[in-house]
Every structure is written in structure tokens, then in C-alpha cells.
Short mmCIF file of C-alpha atoms in Angstrom, two decimals:
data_model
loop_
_atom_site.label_atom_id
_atom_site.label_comp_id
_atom_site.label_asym_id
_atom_site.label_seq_id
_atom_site.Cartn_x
_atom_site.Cartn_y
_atom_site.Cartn_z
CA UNK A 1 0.00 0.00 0.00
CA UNK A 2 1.55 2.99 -1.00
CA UNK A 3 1.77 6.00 1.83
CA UNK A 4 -0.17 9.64 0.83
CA UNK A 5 2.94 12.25 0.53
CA UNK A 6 2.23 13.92 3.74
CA UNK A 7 2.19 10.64 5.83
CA UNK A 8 5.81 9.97 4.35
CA UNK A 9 6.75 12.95 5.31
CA UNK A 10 5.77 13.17 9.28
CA UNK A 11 7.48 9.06 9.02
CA UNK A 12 10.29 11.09 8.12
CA UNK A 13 10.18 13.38 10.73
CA UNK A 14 9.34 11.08 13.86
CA UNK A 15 12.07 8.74 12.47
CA UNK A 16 14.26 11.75 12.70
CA UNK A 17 13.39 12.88 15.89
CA UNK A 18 13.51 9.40 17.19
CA UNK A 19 17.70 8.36 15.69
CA UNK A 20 18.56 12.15 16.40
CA UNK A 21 16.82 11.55 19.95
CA UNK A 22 18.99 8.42 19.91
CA UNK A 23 21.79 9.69 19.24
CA UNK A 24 21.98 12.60 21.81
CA UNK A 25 21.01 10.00 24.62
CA UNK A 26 24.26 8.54 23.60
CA UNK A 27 26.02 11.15 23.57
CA UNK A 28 25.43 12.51 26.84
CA UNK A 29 26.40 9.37 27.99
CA UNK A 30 29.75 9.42 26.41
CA UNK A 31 30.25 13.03 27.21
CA UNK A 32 33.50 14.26 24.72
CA UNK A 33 33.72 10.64 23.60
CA UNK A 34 34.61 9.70 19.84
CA UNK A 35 33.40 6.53 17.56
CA UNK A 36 35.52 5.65 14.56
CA UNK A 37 33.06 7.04 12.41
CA UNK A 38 33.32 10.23 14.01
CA UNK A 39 37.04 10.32 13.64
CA UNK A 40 36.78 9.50 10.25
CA UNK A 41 34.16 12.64 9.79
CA UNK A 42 36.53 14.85 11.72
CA UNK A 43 39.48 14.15 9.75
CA UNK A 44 38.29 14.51 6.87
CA UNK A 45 36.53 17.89 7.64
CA UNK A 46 40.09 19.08 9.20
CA UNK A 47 41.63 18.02 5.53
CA UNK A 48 39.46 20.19 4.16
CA UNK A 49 39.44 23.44 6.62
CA UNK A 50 43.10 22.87 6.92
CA UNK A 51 43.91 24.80 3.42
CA UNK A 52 41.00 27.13 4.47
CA UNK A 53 41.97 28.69 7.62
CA UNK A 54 45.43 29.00 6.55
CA UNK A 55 43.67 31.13 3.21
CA UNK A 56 41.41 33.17 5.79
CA UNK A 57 44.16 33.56 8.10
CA UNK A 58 46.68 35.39 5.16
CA UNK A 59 43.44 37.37 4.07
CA UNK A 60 42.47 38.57 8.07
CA UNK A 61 46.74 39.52 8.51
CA UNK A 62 46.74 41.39 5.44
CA UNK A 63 42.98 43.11 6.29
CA UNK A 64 44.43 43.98 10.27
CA UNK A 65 47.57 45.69 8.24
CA UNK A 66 45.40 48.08 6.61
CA UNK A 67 42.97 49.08 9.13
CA UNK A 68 44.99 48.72 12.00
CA UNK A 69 48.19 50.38 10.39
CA UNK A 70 48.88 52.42 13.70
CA UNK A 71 48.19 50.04 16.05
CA UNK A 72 50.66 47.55 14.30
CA UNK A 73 53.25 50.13 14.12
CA UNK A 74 53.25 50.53 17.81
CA UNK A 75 52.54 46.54 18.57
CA UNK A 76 56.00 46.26 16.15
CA UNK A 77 58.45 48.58 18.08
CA UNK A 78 57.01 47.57 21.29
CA UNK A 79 58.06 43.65 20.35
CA UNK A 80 61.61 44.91 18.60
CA UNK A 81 62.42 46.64 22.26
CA UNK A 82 61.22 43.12 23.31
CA UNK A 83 63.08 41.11 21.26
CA UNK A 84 66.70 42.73 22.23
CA UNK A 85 66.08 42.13 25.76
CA UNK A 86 65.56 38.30 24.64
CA UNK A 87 68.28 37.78 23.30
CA UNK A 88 70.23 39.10 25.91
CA UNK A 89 68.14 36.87 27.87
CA UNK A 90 68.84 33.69 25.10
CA UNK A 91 72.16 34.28 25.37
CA UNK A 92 72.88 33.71 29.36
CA UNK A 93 70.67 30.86 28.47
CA UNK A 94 72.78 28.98 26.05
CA UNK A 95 75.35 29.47 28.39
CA UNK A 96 73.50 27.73 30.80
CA UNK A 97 72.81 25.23 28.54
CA UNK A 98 75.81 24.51 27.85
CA UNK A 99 76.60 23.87 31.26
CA UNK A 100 73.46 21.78 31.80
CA UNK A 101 74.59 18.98 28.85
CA UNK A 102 77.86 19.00 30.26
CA UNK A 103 76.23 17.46 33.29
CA UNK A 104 73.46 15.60 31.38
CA UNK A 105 76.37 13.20 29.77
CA UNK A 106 78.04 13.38 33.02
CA UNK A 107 74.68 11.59 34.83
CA UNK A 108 74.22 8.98 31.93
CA UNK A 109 77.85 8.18 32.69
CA UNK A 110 77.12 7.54 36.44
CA UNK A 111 73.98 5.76 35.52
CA UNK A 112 72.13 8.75 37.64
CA UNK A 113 68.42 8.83 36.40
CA UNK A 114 67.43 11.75 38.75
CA UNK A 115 67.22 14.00 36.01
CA UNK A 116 64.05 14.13 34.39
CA UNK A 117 63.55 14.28 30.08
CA UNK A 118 62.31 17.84 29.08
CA UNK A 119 58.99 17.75 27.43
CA UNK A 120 58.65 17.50 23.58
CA UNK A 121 56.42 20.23 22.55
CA UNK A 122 54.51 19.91 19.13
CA UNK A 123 53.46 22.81 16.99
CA UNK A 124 50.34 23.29 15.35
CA UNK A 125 47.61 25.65 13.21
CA UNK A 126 43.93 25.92 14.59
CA UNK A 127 41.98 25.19 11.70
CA UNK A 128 38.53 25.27 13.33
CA UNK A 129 36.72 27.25 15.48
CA UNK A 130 33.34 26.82 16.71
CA UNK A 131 32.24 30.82 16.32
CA UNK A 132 29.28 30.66 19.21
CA UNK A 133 29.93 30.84 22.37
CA UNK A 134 28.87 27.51 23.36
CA UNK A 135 31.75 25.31 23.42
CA UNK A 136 35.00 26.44 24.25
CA UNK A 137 36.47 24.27 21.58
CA UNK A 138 38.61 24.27 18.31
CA UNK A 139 40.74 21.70 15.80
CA UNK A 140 44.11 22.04 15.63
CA UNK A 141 45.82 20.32 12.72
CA UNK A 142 47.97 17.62 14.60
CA UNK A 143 46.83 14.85 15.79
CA UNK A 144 47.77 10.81 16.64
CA UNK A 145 50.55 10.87 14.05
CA UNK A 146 52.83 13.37 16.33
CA UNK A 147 52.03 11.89 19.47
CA UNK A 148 49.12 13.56 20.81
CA UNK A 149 47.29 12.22 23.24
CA UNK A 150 43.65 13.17 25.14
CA UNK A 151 44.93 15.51 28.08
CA UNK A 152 48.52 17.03 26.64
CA UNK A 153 48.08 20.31 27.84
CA UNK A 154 48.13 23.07 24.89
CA UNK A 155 50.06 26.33 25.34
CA UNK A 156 50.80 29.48 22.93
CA UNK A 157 52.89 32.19 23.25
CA UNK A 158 51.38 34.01 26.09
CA UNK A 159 50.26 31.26 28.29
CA UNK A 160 48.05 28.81 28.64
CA UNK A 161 45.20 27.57 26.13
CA UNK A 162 43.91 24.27 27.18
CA UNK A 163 44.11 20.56 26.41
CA UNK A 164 43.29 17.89 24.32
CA UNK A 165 39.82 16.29 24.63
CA UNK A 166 40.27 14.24 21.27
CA UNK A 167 42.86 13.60 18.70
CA UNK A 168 42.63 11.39 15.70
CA UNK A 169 45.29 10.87 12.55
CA UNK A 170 45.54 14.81 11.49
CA UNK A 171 43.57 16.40 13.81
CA UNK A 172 42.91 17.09 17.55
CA UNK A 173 40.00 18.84 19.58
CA UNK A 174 40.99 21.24 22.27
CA UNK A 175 39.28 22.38 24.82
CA UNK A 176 40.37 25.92 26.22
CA UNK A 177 40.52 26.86 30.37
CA UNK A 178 37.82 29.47 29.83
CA UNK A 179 35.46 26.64 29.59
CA UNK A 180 33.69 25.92 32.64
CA UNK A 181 33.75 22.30 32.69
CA UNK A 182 37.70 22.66 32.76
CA UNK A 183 39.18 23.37 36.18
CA UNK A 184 42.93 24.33 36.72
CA UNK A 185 44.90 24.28 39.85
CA UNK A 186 46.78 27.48 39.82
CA UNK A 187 50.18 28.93 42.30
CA UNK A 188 50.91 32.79 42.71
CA UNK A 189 54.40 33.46 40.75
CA UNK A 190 55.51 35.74 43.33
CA UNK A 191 54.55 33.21 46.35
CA UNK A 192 53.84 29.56 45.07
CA UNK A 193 52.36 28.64 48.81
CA UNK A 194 49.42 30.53 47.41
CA UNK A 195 47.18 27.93 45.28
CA UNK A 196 43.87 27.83 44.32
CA UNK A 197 41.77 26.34 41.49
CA UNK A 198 40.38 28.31 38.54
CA UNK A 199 37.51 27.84 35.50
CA UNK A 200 35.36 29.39 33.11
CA UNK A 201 33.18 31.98 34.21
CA UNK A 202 30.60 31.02 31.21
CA UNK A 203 31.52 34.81 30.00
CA UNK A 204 34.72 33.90 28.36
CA UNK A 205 36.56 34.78 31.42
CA UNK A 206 38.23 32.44 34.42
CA UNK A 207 36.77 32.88 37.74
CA UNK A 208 38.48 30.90 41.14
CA UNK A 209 38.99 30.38 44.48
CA UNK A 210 42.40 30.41 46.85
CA UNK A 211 42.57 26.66 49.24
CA UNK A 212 43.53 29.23 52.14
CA UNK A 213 40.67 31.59 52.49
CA UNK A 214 43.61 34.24 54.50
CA UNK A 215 45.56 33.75 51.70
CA UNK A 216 47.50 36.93 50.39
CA UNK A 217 46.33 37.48 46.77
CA UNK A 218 46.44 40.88 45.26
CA UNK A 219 45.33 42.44 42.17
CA UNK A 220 47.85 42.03 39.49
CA UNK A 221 49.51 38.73 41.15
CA UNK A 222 50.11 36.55 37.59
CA UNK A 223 48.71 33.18 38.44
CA UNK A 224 50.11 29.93 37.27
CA UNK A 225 49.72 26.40 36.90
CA UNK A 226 51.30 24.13 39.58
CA UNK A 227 52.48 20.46 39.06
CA UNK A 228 48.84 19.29 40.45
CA UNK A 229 47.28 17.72 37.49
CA UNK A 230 47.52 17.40 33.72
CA UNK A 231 49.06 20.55 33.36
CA UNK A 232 53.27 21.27 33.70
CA UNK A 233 54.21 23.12 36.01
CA UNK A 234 55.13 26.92 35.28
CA UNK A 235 52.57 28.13 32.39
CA UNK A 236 51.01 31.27 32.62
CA UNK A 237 47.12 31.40 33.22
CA UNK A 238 46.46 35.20 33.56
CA UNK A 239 46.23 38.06 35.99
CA UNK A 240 44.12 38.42 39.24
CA UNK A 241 41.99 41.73 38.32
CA UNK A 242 39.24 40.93 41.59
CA UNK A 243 39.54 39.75 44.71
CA UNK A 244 36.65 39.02 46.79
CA UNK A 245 35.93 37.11 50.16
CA UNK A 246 32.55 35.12 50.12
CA UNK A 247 31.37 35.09 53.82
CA UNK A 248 28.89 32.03 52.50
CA UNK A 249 31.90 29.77 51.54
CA UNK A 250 34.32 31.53 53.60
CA UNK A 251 36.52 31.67 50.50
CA UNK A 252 38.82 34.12 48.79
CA UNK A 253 37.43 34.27 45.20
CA UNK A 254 39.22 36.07 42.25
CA UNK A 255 38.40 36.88 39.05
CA UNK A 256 41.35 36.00 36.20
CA UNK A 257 42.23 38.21 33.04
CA UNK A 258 43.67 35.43 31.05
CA UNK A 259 46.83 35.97 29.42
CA UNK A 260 45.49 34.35 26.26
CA UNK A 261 43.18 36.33 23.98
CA UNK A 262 40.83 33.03 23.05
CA UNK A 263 39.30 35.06 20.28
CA UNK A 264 41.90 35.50 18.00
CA UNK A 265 44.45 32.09 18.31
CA UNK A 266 45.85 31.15 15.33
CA UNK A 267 49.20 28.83 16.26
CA UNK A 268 49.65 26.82 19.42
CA UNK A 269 51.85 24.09 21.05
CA UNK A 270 51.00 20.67 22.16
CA UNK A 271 53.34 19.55 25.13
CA UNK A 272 53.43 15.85 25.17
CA UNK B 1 16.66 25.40 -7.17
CA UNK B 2 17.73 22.07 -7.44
CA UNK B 3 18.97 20.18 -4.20
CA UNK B 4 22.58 19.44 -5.33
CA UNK B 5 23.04 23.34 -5.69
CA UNK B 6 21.21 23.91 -2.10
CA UNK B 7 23.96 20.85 -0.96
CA UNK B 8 26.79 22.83 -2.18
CA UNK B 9 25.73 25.87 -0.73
CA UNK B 10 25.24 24.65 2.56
CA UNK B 11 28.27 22.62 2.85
CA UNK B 12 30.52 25.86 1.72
CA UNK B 13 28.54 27.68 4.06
CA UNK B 14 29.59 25.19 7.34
CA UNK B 15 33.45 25.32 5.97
CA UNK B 16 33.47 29.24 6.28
CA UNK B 17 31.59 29.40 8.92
CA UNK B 18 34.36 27.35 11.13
CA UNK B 19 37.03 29.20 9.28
CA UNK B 20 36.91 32.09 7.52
CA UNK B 21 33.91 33.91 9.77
CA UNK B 22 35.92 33.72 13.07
CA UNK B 23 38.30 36.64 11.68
CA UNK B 24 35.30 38.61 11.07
CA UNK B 25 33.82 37.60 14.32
CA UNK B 26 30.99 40.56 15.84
CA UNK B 27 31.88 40.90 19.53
CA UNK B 28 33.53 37.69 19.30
CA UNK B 29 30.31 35.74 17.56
CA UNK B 30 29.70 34.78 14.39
CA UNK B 31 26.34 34.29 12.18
CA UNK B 32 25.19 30.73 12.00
CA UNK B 33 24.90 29.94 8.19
CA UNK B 34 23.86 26.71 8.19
CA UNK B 35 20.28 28.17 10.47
CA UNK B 36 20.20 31.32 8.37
CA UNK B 37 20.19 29.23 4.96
CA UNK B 38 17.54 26.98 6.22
CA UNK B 39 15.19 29.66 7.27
CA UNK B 40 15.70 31.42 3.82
CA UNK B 41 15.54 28.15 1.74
CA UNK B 42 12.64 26.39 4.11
CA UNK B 43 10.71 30.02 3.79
CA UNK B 44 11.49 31.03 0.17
CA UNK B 45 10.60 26.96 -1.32
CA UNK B 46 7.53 24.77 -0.87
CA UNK B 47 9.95 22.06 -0.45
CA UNK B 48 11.54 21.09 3.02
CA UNK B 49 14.89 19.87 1.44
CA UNK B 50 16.82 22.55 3.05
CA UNK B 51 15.88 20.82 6.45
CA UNK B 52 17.16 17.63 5.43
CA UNK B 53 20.32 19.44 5.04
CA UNK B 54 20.32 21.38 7.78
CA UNK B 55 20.01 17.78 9.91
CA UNK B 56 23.11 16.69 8.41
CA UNK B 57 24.81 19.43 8.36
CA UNK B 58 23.93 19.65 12.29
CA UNK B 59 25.72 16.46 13.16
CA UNK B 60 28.52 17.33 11.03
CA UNK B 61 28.96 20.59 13.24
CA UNK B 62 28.33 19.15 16.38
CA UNK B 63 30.90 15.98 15.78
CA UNK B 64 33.33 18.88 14.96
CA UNK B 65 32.72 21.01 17.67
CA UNK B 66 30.67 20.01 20.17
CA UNK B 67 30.81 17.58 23.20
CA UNK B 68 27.23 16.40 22.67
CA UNK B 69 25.85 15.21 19.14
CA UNK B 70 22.84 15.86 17.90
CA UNK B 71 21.80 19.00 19.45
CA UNK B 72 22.28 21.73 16.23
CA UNK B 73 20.47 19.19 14.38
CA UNK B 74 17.24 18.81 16.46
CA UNK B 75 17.20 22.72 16.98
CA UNK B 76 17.44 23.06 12.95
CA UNK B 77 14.24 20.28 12.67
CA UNK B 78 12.49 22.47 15.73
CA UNK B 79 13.09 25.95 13.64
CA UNK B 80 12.48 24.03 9.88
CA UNK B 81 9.17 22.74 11.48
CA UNK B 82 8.15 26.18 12.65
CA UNK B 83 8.76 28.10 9.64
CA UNK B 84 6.75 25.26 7.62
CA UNK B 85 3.72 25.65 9.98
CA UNK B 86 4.29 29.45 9.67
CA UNK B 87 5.16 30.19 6.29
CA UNK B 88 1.72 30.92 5.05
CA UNK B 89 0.88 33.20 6.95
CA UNK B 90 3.36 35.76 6.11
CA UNK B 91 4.38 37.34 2.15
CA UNK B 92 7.96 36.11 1.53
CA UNK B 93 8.36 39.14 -1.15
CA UNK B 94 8.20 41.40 1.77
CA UNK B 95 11.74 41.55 3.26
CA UNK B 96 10.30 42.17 6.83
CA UNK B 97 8.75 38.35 6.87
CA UNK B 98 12.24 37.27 6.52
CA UNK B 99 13.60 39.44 9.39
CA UNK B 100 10.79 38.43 11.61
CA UNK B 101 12.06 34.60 10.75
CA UNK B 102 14.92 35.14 10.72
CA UNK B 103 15.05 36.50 14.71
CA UNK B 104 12.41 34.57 16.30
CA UNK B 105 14.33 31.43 14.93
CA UNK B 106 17.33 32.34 16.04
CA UNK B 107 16.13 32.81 19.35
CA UNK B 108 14.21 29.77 19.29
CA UNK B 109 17.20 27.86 17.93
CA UNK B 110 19.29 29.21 20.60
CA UNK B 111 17.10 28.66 23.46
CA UNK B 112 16.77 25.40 22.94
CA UNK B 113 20.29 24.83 22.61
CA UNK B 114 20.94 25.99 25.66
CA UNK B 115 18.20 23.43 27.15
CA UNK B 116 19.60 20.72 25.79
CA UNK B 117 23.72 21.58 26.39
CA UNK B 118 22.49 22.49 30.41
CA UNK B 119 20.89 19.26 30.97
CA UNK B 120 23.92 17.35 31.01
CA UNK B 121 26.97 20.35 31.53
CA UNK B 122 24.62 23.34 33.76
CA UNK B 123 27.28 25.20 31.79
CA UNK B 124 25.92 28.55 31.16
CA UNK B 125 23.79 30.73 32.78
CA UNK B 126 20.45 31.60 31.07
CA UNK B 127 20.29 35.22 32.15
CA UNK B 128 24.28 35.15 30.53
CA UNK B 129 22.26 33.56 27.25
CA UNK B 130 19.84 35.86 26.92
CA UNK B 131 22.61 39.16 26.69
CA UNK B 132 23.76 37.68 24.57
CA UNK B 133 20.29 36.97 22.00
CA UNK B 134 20.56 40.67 20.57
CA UNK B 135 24.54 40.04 19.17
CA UNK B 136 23.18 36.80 17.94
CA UNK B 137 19.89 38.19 16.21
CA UNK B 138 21.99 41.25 14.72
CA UNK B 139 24.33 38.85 13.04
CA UNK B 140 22.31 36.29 11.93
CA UNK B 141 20.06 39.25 10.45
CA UNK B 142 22.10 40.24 8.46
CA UNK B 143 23.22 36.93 6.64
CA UNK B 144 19.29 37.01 6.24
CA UNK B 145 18.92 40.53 4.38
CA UNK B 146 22.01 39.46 1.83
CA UNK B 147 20.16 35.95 1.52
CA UNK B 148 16.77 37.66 0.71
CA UNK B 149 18.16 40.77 -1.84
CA UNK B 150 19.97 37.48 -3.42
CA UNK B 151 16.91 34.39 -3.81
CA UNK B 152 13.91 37.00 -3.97
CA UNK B 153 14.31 37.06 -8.13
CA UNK B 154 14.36 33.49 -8.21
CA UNK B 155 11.24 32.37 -5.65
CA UNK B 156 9.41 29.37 -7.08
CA UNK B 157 5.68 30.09 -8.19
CA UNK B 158 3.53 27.54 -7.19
CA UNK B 159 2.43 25.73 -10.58
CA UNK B 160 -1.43 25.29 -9.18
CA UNK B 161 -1.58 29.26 -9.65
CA UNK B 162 -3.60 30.16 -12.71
CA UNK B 163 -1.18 33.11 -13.70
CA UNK B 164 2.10 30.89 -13.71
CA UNK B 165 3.78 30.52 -17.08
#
């Protein structure tokens, strides 16, 4: 018997509704989770957006150059006057370093395993960015193939971005620290017996609290992360700009600029 | 316009949108495409193709970028649904029915997005959600406006009308 068009059509629908339904239920369940099919989806997507953002990346940095000639003229000398002090910097380094391997070969020839490998760090270009403010998350264009792993933490320049949540051959989901589902244990740099844990605010911003409610945090004090956790030690989060005591929780809350500007990342580093 | 053109159309649409759009970003959001295409197309045409698309196109975005699958998709079948029951009621040559569409179903869209991310995360705050409704309206408005001075010429006429040639 053959179905009237409009009864195909609401089949259509409620068996929709009922595999998309389905689907979600799952989902939820497997909150973040990945099935081959949806690796195979994602990497193929990333070989595609790949090309894409790298085309709409050249076309925004030539755009910023026109409009935002003074700006960059200022943001240039500032990082020239930057870059000499760096060097100077770089230079008492590879002194140091030189030192450093001198005593690395001198350990592997006493057998002395006390000294611990650095991390490899892996670069990479964010393809993908979901443009709502919903998720948090974006694809990077490493993946499996270099090592990556769910949880390496991700870093740029200025501090830290994230981690992984998924990688598959060619591509990798991160998730950044202004979302609220990921939490952060976090040291003062100029006192690292001050610690407390940070998240999303749900604004785009990182909201926390110290362990010691008497603890000494100030506006300004750079926060960042401590060796509790996925994250190394020693990565810039931000800057305290509040701080507030809650007589509810007896807690010392602050509110975090971070040091990364999450809506404009172009190139970051996985450290494995 | 036949489907394989609407395909194309949406698929460049979800590529940009992940790429291209976030340098152009409006207070740090972007205009969803893939729900202003399938209120034009769904509104404009007698046929509900463009949901179809806007389903698959859903899971595609949400495997890509979001922790829970399946969400964009059943807020593009809630919106397609709406402007189906809706469409006759309003004259699609007039560009104001295609504003009014265009910002009720973003906010319906959105709102139930946010119901179905908070049931599992209690991520965002709804007051939070609803500031930001008017950057989301504005942008996806005016995807709409380009969408309608573009399709308008090229509106289907229904061949059961006796002045169609």
C-alpha cells in the first residue's frame, strides 16, 4: 500500500526525531567521547578546513595591516624593544645550557636517572573554530601521528590555552581553560604557597577560588599552573583583576584576566 | 533550485563558517549559516529539502565542535518545522517576513540549545544567554537581508496558480 505524501513525510520526521533523539542519549552518555566514524568525519573535515583557515588567516593579517596600520606600528616597536632584551636573555641561556649537557652526559655516565627528560612540545595551526559561544572548543591540525594524546596540555605564546579532549590521525579537539567544565589548579608566581583552582566563568573569562581563604592574593599577582594535574608546572594562566571574600563559603574568590586572547588564536603548542 | 546546488551551498557555508567567519567575528560571535540558509531556503521553497540538510549538516557541526551530538540538528528540525507551519501566513516578497524569521528562529534555535547543552553540563547561565540573544539576532540578520536581496528574483511560483507561465 503505497503512503499519501504527507504521511511519508511526518514518518520522516518522527524517524528523525527518534535516531537524532537516539543519538543525543548517547552522547550525553559518552560526554566528549569519539566513535571511529566520528574520527573519520573529523578528519576529513580538518583536511578540508586545513587549506582554508590558513587562506582566511593570510586574508584577516593582510585586512588587520590596513585598518589597523597604527596600532601595528606601535605593537612592532614595542616587540623589537622586546626582542633585544631576549636575546640578551637567550644568550645567558645557552650558556647555561651549555653547562646543563655538560652534566646531562656526566649523569648517563654515572647511571644517575634523577634528572628528568624535558617535554617534547609539538606545533600546530587551529583550523577550526566553533564561532558561538557555546563550546570552548577548536581543531588544531595535529593529531595521533605526532604523538598527541587526550589531556597534553596546549600552550601558545602568552600562556596557557587548554588541552586535548580528542585527537585522531591529522587532527585534535581542544578544549580551552575558559570553559567551565575545565578546572585548573593554579600557584601565585611571586609566592607559590598561594594555590587555588580556577575555571570558566561562562563569560569567556576564568573565575576561582584560593585553598587558604587568609591567603595573600592581590590584584595584578600573575597566576600559574602548579604540578597538580595534567598541566606542567610553570605556564602562565592570567592576571588576578578581583579579589573578593565570600562570607557564605568563607573563600577568597578572584576573578582572572587570562593571558590568552581566546578570540583571536591562530598557532599553538601541544606539550606531550 | 535544485537540491545538489542547495547541498553545495550549505556545505561551503559550514566550511566558512568554522574558518573564515571567526576573523570577522561581531563581539567575538559569528552568524550561523547553516540556520540562516535553512530559514531562507525552508521560507522562500515549498519544499523542506533545506531541512534535510540542515540535519546533516547539524551532526557534522556538532561531531566537529561540540561535546554532545545531535543537538544543532534537532534545533534546525524544531526551527524548519516552525517556519513550515508558519510560512503561510506571512508574504515572503516582503523583506520584513524574513527578518521576523529570521530572529524569532534564532532565538528559538538558541534557546533550545541551551536546554539541551544544560541538561547534562549546567554550563551557562540563562540570564548570561539571553545578553547575549541581541549580538546573535543582529548577526544572523544580516546573513538574512544578503540571503533575501539574493533568492527573492528566483522564488518558485507555485504551478497550481492560474497566472504561472
Amino acid at each position: 500500500m503505497k503512503l499519501p505524501k504527507n504521511n511519508k513525510k511526518t514518518v520522516a520526521l518522527i524517524l528523525s526525531i527518534m535516531l537524532l533523539s537516539i543519538i543525543l542519549l548517547l552522547s550525553y552518555k559518552n560526554f566528549g567521547g569519539s566513535s571511529a566514524a566520528g574520527g573519520f568525519i573529523r578528519q576529513s573535515v580538518a583536511t578540508v578546513q586545513g587549506p582554508l583557515s590558513k587562506v582566511s588567516n593570510g586574508i584577516s593579517n593582510g585586512l588587520r595591516g590596513i585598518f589597523n596600520f597604527r596600532y601595528v606600528v606601535e605593537e612592532n616597536d614595542k616587540l623589537k624593544e622586546e626582542n633585544s632584551i631576549l636575546r640578551k636573555e637567550n644568550a645567558l641561556f645557552l650558556l647555561n645550557k651549555a653547562e646543563l649537557e655538560e652534566l646531562r652526559i656526566l649523569s648517563q655516565a654515572l647511571n644517575y636517572d634523577g634528572v628528568p627528560e624535558r617535554n617534547k612540545v609539538v606545533a600546530a595551526d587551529v583550523i577550526a573554530m566553533d564561532g558561538s559561544k557555546w563550546f570552548n572548543i577548536f581543531t588544531i591540525n595535529v593529531g595521533t601521528e605526532s604523538g598527541i594524546e587526550k589531556d597534553d596540555a596546549v600552550v601558545n605564546g602568552v600562556g596557557l590555552v587548554g588541552k586535548i579532549i580528542n585527537s585522531g590521525e591529522g587532527w585534535s579537539k581542544v578544549i580551552g581553560i575558559i570553559d567551565e567544565s575545565n578546572k585548573v589548579s593554579f600557584k601565585v608566581l611571586r609566592d607559590d604557597t598561594l594555590i587555588g583552582i580556577v575555571k570558566g566563568d561562562g563569560a569567556s573569562g576564568l573565575v576561582g577560588f584560593m585553598l587558604d581563604g587568609k591567603a595573600s592574593v592581590i590584584v595584578g599577582d600573575i597566576l600559574v599552573t602548579t604540578n597538580i594535574g595534567i598541566y606542567p608546572q610553570g605556564i602562565e594562566i592570567g592576571k588576578v583583576s578581583k579579589v573578593e571574600f565570600d562570607n557564605d563559603t568563607q573563600l577568597k574568590n578572584v576573578t582572572i584576566t587570562p593571558s590568552v586572547n581566546f578570540k583571536n588564536i591562530q598557532r599553538v603548542a601541544v606539550i606531550l | 533550485m535544485k537540491i545538489r546546488i542547495v547541498a553545495i551551498i550549505f556545505a561551503f557555508a559550514f566550511l566558512i563558517q568554522g574558518t573564515l567567519l571567526n576573523n570577522f567575528a561581531f563581539f567575538g560571535i559569528t552568524p550561523n549559516l547553516t540556520l540562516c540558509l535553512l530559514i531562507a531556503f525552508t521560507f522562500f521553497y515549498e519544499d523542506e529539502s533545506a531541512i534535510y540538510l540542515a540535519l546533516f549538516f547539524g551532526i557534522i557541526s556538532d561531531i566537529c565542535f561540540s561535546n554532545i551530538i545531535g543537538v544543532s540538528s534537532l534545533g534546525y528540525l524544531l526551527v524548519g518545522f516552525l517556519i513550515v507551519k508558519f510560512r503561510p501566513l506571512l508574504n515572503k516578497e516582503n523583506i520584513l517576513a524574513s527578518v521576523i524569521f529570521g530572529g524569532l528562529g534564532t532565538l528559538v534555535f538558541n534557546i533550545f540549545y541551551w536546554l539541551l547543552t544544560n541538561v547534562n553540563t549546567n554550563q551557562y547561565d540563562f540570564t548570561y544567554i539571553l545578553s547575549l540573544q541581541p549580538l546573535y539576532v543582529i548577526s544572523n540578520l544580516i546573513v538574512m537581508v544578503l540571503i533575501y536581496f539574493t533568492l527573492i528574483n528566483r522564488v518558485v511560483r507555485h504551478r497550481s496558480d492560474r497566472y504561472y507561465r
